[in-house]
CSV table of C-alpha atoms and ligand atoms in Angstrom, one decimal:
chain,number,residue,atom,x,y,z
A,1,MET,CA,-28.4,30.1,18.8
A,2,LEU,CA,-31.6,32.1,20.3
A,3,ASP,CA,-31.2,33.7,17.1
A,4,ALA,CA,-32.2,30.7,15.3
A,5,TYR,CA,-34.7,29.7,17.9
A,6,GLU,CA,-36.3,33.2,17.4
A,7,ASP,CA,-36.8,32.6,13.9
A,8,GLY,CA,-38.5,29.0,14.6
A,9,LEU,CA,-40.9,30.7,16.7
A,10,LYS,CA,-41.5,32.9,14.2
A,11,HIS,CA,-42.1,30.7,11.5
A,12,ARG,CA,-44.5,28.9,14.0
A,13,PHE,CA,-46.3,31.6,14.9
A,14,SER,CA,-47.5,32.4,11.3
A,15,GLU,CA,-47.8,28.7,10.7
A,16,ILE,CA,-50.3,28.1,13.7
A,17,ARG,CA,-52.0,31.1,12.5
A,18,GLU,CA,-53.0,29.9,9.7
A,19,ARG,CA,-54.2,26.8,10.5
A,20,ILE,CA,-56.3,28.7,13.1
A,21,SER,CA,-57.7,31.4,10.1
A,22,SER,CA,-58.6,27.7,7.9
A,23,ALA,CA,-60.3,25.7,10.4
A,24,ALA,CA,-62.0,28.9,11.4
A,25,ALA,CA,-63.0,30.2,8.0
A,26,ALA,CA,-64.4,26.2,7.3
A,27,SER,CA,-66.9,26.5,9.8
A,28,GLY,CA,-67.7,30.1,9.7
A,29,ARG,CA,-65.9,31.6,12.0
A,30,SER,CA,-63.4,34.2,11.9
A,31,ALA,CA,-59.8,34.2,13.1
A,32,ASP,CA,-60.1,37.3,15.6
A,33,GLU,CA,-62.9,35.4,17.7
A,34,VAL,CA,-59.4,33.3,18.4
A,35,ARG,CA,-56.7,34.2,21.2
A,36,ILE,CA,-53.7,32.2,21.4
A,37,VAL,CA,-52.5,31.7,25.2
A,38,ALA,CA,-49.0,30.6,24.4
A,39,VAL,CA,-48.4,28.1,26.9
A,40,SER,CA,-44.6,28.3,29.0
A,41,LYS,CA,-44.8,26.0,31.3
A,42,THR,CA,-41.7,23.9,29.9
A,43,VAL,CA,-39.8,27.2,28.8
A,44,GLY,CA,-37.1,29.9,30.3
A,45,ILE,CA,-37.9,33.5,30.6
A,46,ASP,CA,-35.4,33.8,27.2
A,47,GLU,CA,-37.6,32.1,25.5
A,48,VAL,CA,-40.8,34.2,26.5
A,49,LEU,CA,-39.0,37.1,25.8
A,50,ALA,CA,-38.2,35.8,21.9
A,51,ALA,CA,-41.8,35.0,21.8
A,52,ILE,CA,-43.0,38.6,23.0
A,53,ARG,CA,-41.0,39.8,20.3
A,54,VAL,CA,-42.2,37.8,17.4
A,55,GLY,CA,-45.9,38.8,18.5
A,56,TYR,CA,-47.0,36.3,21.6
A,57,ARG,CA,-49.0,38.6,24.3
A,58,SER,CA,-51.1,36.1,26.5
A,59,PHE,CA,-48.9,33.3,28.3
A,60,GLY,CA,-50.3,30.5,30.3
A,61,GLU,CA,-48.5,28.5,33.2
A,62,ASN,CA,-50.0,25.8,35.7
A,63,ARG,CA,-48.3,26.5,38.7
A,64,PRO,CA,-48.1,29.6,40.9
A,65,GLN,CA,-44.8,29.1,41.8
A,66,GLU,CA,-43.6,28.8,38.1
A,67,LEU,CA,-45.9,32.0,37.2
A,68,HIS,CA,-44.3,33.8,39.9
A,69,ALA,CA,-41.1,32.9,38.6
A,70,LYS,CA,-41.7,34.5,35.0
A,71,LEU,CA,-43.1,37.6,36.9
A,72,GLN,CA,-40.2,38.4,38.0
A,73,GLY,CA,-37.8,37.4,35.2
A,74,LEU,CA,-40.0,39.4,33.2
A,75,ALA,CA,-40.1,42.8,35.4
A,76,ALA,CA,-36.5,42.5,35.6
A,77,ALA,CA,-35.6,42.1,31.4
A,78,SER,CA,-38.8,44.8,31.5
A,79,PRO,CA,-39.8,43.9,27.7
A,80,GLU,CA,-41.0,46.9,25.1
A,81,VAL,CA,-44.4,45.4,25.5
A,82,THR,CA,-45.6,44.0,28.7
A,83,PRO,CA,-47.8,40.4,28.2
A,84,HIS,CA,-49.8,38.8,30.4
A,85,PHE,CA,-50.4,36.2,32.2
A,86,GLU,CA,-53.2,33.5,32.9
A,87,LEU,CA,-53.4,30.3,35.2
A,88,ILE,CA,-54.6,27.2,33.5
A,89,GLY,CA,-53.2,24.7,35.5
A,90,ASN,CA,-54.8,22.9,39.1
A,91,LEU,CA,-55.2,25.6,41.8
A,92,GLN,CA,-55.0,24.3,45.5
A,93,THR,CA,-56.5,26.7,47.8
A,94,ASN,CA,-53.6,27.4,49.6
A,95,LYS,CA,-51.9,29.0,46.6
A,96,ILE,CA,-54.9,31.3,45.6
A,97,ASN,CA,-53.3,34.5,47.1
A,98,ALA,CA,-50.1,34.3,45.2
A,99,VAL,CA,-52.0,34.2,42.0
A,100,LEU,CA,-54.8,36.7,42.7
A,101,GLY,CA,-54.8,39.9,40.8
A,102,ARG,CA,-51.7,38.8,39.0
A,103,VAL,CA,-53.3,36.6,36.0
A,104,ASP,CA,-55.9,37.7,33.8
A,105,LEU,CA,-57.7,34.9,33.9
A,106,ILE,CA,-57.6,31.8,36.1
A,107,HIS,CA,-58.9,29.0,33.7
A,108,SER,CA,-59.2,26.0,35.7
A,109,ILE,CA,-62.2,26.9,38.7
A,110,SER,CA,-63.0,23.2,38.9
A,111,SER,CA,-65.6,22.8,41.7
A,112,MET,CA,-67.9,24.6,44.1
A,113,HIS,CA,-65.0,24.6,46.7
A,114,LEU,CA,-62.1,26.2,44.8
A,115,ALA,CA,-64.9,29.0,43.6
A,116,ARG,CA,-66.0,29.5,47.1
A,117,ALA,CA,-62.3,29.7,47.9
A,118,VAL,CA,-61.4,32.1,45.1
A,119,SER,CA,-64.2,34.2,46.0
A,120,LYS,CA,-63.9,34.9,49.1
A,121,ARG,CA,-60.2,35.6,48.8
A,122,ALA,CA,-61.5,37.4,45.5
A,123,GLU,CA,-63.9,39.7,48.3
A,124,ARG,CA,-61.2,40.6,50.8
A,125,LEU,CA,-58.5,41.6,48.0
A,126,ALA,CA,-60.6,43.9,46.4
A,127,GLY,CA,-61.6,45.5,49.8
A,128,GLU,CA,-57.3,46.1,50.3
A,129,ASP,CA,-56.3,46.5,47.0
A,130,PRO,CA,-57.8,49.9,44.8
A,131,HIS,CA,-56.3,48.3,41.7
A,132,PHE,CA,-58.2,44.9,41.9
A,133,SER,CA,-61.8,44.7,41.6
A,134,GLU,CA,-62.4,40.9,40.4
A,135,GLN,CA,-61.0,37.8,39.0
A,136,ALA,CA,-61.8,36.5,35.7
A,137,VAL,CA,-62.3,32.8,35.7
A,138,LEU,CA,-63.6,29.7,33.6
A,139,LEU,CA,-65.0,27.0,34.8
A,140,GLU,CA,-63.5,24.0,33.9
A,141,VAL,CA,-65.5,21.2,33.0
A,142,ASN,CA,-64.7,17.5,32.3
A,143,VAL,CA,-66.9,17.0,29.4
A,144,SER,CA,-65.0,13.0,28.6
A,145,GLY,CA,-65.6,12.1,32.0
A,146,GLU,CA,-62.1,10.3,32.5
A,147,ARG,CA,-61.8,9.8,35.5
A,148,THR,CA,-58.1,11.3,35.3
A,149,LYS,CA,-59.0,15.1,34.4
A,150,ALA,CA,-60.5,17.4,36.9
A,151,GLY,CA,-63.4,19.7,36.5
A,152,PHE,CA,-67.5,19.9,37.3
A,153,SER,CA,-69.2,17.3,35.5
A,154,PRO,CA,-71.9,18.7,33.6
A,155,ASP,CA,-74.4,17.7,36.1
A,156,GLU,CA,-72.5,19.1,38.9
A,157,LEU,CA,-72.4,22.2,36.9
A,158,ARG,CA,-75.9,22.4,36.0
A,159,ALA,CA,-76.5,21.5,39.8
A,160,ALA,CA,-73.8,24.2,41.2
A,161,ILE,CA,-74.3,26.9,38.2
A,162,ASP,CA,-77.0,28.9,40.6
A,163,ASP,CA,-75.0,29.2,43.3
A,164,LEU,CA,-71.8,30.0,41.0
A,165,LYS,CA,-73.7,32.8,40.0
A,166,GLU,CA,-74.5,34.5,43.5
A,167,LEU,CA,-70.3,34.4,43.9
A,168,SER,CA,-69.2,38.0,44.4
A,169,GLY,CA,-65.6,38.5,43.6
A,170,ILE,CA,-65.0,36.7,40.6
A,171,ARG,CA,-66.6,37.1,36.8
A,172,ILE,CA,-67.6,34.0,35.2
A,173,CYS,CA,-66.5,34.2,31.5
A,174,GLY,CA,-66.5,31.2,30.3
A,175,LEU,CA,-65.9,27.5,30.4
A,176,MET,CA,-62.8,25.2,29.5
A,177,THR,CA,-62.0,22.0,29.1
A,178,MET,CA,-59.1,19.2,28.0
A,179,ALA,CA,-60.3,16.5,25.5
A,180,PRO,CA,-59.0,12.7,25.6
A,181,ARG,CA,-55.8,12.3,23.9
A,182,GLY,CA,-54.7,11.0,20.7
A,183,ASN,CA,-57.5,10.8,18.8
A,184,ALA,CA,-58.8,13.6,16.7
A,185,ASP,CA,-63.0,12.1,16.8
A,186,GLU,CA,-63.3,11.9,20.5
A,187,ALA,CA,-61.2,15.2,21.0
A,188,ARG,CA,-63.7,17.6,18.7
A,189,HIS,CA,-66.7,15.3,20.1
A,190,CYS,CA,-65.5,16.7,23.5
A,191,PHE,CA,-65.5,19.5,22.3
A,192,GLU,CA,-69.1,19.6,21.0
A,193,GLY,CA,-70.0,18.6,24.0
A,194,LEU,CA,-68.4,21.9,25.7
A,195,ARG,CA,-70.2,24.3,23.1
A,196,LEU,CA,-73.5,22.9,23.5
A,197,LEU,CA,-73.4,22.8,27.4
A,198,ARG,CA,-72.4,26.6,27.4
A,199,ASP,CA,-75.4,26.9,25.1
A,200,GLU,CA,-77.6,25.3,27.1
A,201,LEU,CA,-76.2,27.1,29.7
A,202,VAL,CA,-76.8,30.1,28.8
A,203,SER,CA,-80.8,29.4,27.4
A,204,CYS,CA,-81.3,28.6,30.6
A,205,HIS,CA,-80.2,31.6,32.2
A,206,PRO,CA,-79.4,34.2,30.2
A,207,ASP,CA,-78.1,36.6,32.1
A,208,LEU,CA,-75.0,34.3,32.1
A,209,ASN,CA,-72.2,35.6,29.9
A,210,LEU,CA,-70.2,32.7,29.1
A,211,VAL,CA,-68.6,34.1,26.0
A,212,GLU,CA,-64.9,32.1,26.3
A,213,LEU,CA,-64.7,28.1,25.6
A,214,SER,CA,-61.6,27.8,26.2
A,215,CYS,CA,-60.5,24.4,24.4
A,216,GLY,CA,-57.4,23.0,22.4
A,217,MET,CA,-54.0,22.1,22.4
A,218,SER,CA,-50.8,21.5,20.2
A,219,GLU,CA,-52.3,18.3,19.3
A,220,ASP,CA,-56.1,19.3,18.3
A,221,PHE,CA,-56.2,23.0,17.7
A,222,GLU,CA,-58.0,23.0,14.6
A,223,GLU,CA,-60.5,20.6,15.6
A,224,ALA,CA,-61.4,23.1,18.9
A,225,VAL,CA,-61.3,26.1,16.1
A,226,SER,CA,-63.8,24.3,14.5
A,227,GLU,CA,-66.4,23.3,17.0
A,228,GLY,CA,-66.3,27.0,18.6
A,229,SER,CA,-63.0,27.8,20.9
A,230,THR,CA,-61.9,31.3,21.7
A,231,ILE,CA,-59.1,30.5,23.6
A,232,VAL,CA,-56.2,27.6,22.6
A,233,ARG,CA,-53.7,27.1,25.2
A,234,LEU,CA,-50.6,26.2,23.0
A,235,GLY,CA,-47.4,24.7,24.5
A,236,ARG,CA,-45.3,22.4,22.3
A,237,VAL,CA,-46.6,23.4,19.2
A,238,VAL,CA,-45.0,27.0,19.8
A,239,PHE,CA,-41.9,26.4,21.6
A,240,ASP,CA,-40.5,22.9,20.8
A,241,PRO,CA,-39.1,23.2,17.4
A,242,VAL,CA,-39.2,19.4,17.0
A,243,PHE,CA,-43.1,19.0,17.5
A,244,ALA,CA,-44.3,18.2,14.0
A,245,LEU,CA,-48.0,19.6,13.1
A,246,LYS,CA,-50.2,17.1,11.9
B,301,PLP,C1,-49.4,22.2,29.2
B,301,PLP,C2,-50.9,22.3,28.8
B,301,PLP,C3,-51.7,22.7,27.8
B,301,PLP,C4,-50.7,23.2,26.5
B,301,PLP,O1,-50.3,21.2,26.1
B,301,PLP,P1,-49.4,21.4,24.8
B,301,PLP,O2,-50.0,20.0,24.5
B,301,PLP,O3,-48.4,21.4,24.8
B,301,PLP,O4,-49.9,22.4,23.7
B,301,PLP,C5,-52.5,23.4,27.8
B,301,PLP,N1,-53.6,23.2,28.7
B,301,PLP,C6,-52.9,22.9,30.0
B,301,PLP,C7,-54.0,22.7,31.2
B,301,PLP,C8,-51.9,22.3,30.2
B,301,PLP,O5,-51.3,22.1,31.5
């Protein structure tokens, strides 16, 4: 049963990489600039282990509790290669300690309040744990302006960036966004907006290092890669055998 599943994963993995390569090449980019985060939030540890065997190395979870379960499951299974995990979903301040230092990257710093809280706890952890120095993070931006979406509005981010730069304990590596669903042109426009905002911020603040653009999911990763994405967060297209690629 799992063998057939694993074959499917393997086949998908090469299909996804081909799509990323073509989209990158068509816009003068290299596929090496794009990292795949396999979003494992809907699957169990066996599926994650199968994904590791076929070659995935980065995994994304959107809940601290589920992240914890996956890390424990992996420690027990001790696979030959240890993958790393990233937090992609909404983070409540009372859950910060549960993820700090356990994830390579937090994609979802969506407000000044959250940034300050993560900074403060990261500073504290750095004082206590010699293995931890700082937490890498991305700033989540609500480019599309949909009311249901989390994140800084572009104007909020422009206004907050000086204060964000001063925060210790965190290292800001780039921006993240989620596109409106179901319309490829709108998605592309949203990803372009994220890139332009990044370019603007960097030109006003040359000391900022915003190389990462986390954008693109199962339905829109090719558009995202064309517009400069460096991290695609893929859930269904990786793990769901019946999800149909466009
Ligand atoms: C679930 C999720 C994804 C993956 O979504 P798919 O459409 O299944 O690829 C990506 N990013 C975030 C923040 C998510 O919550």
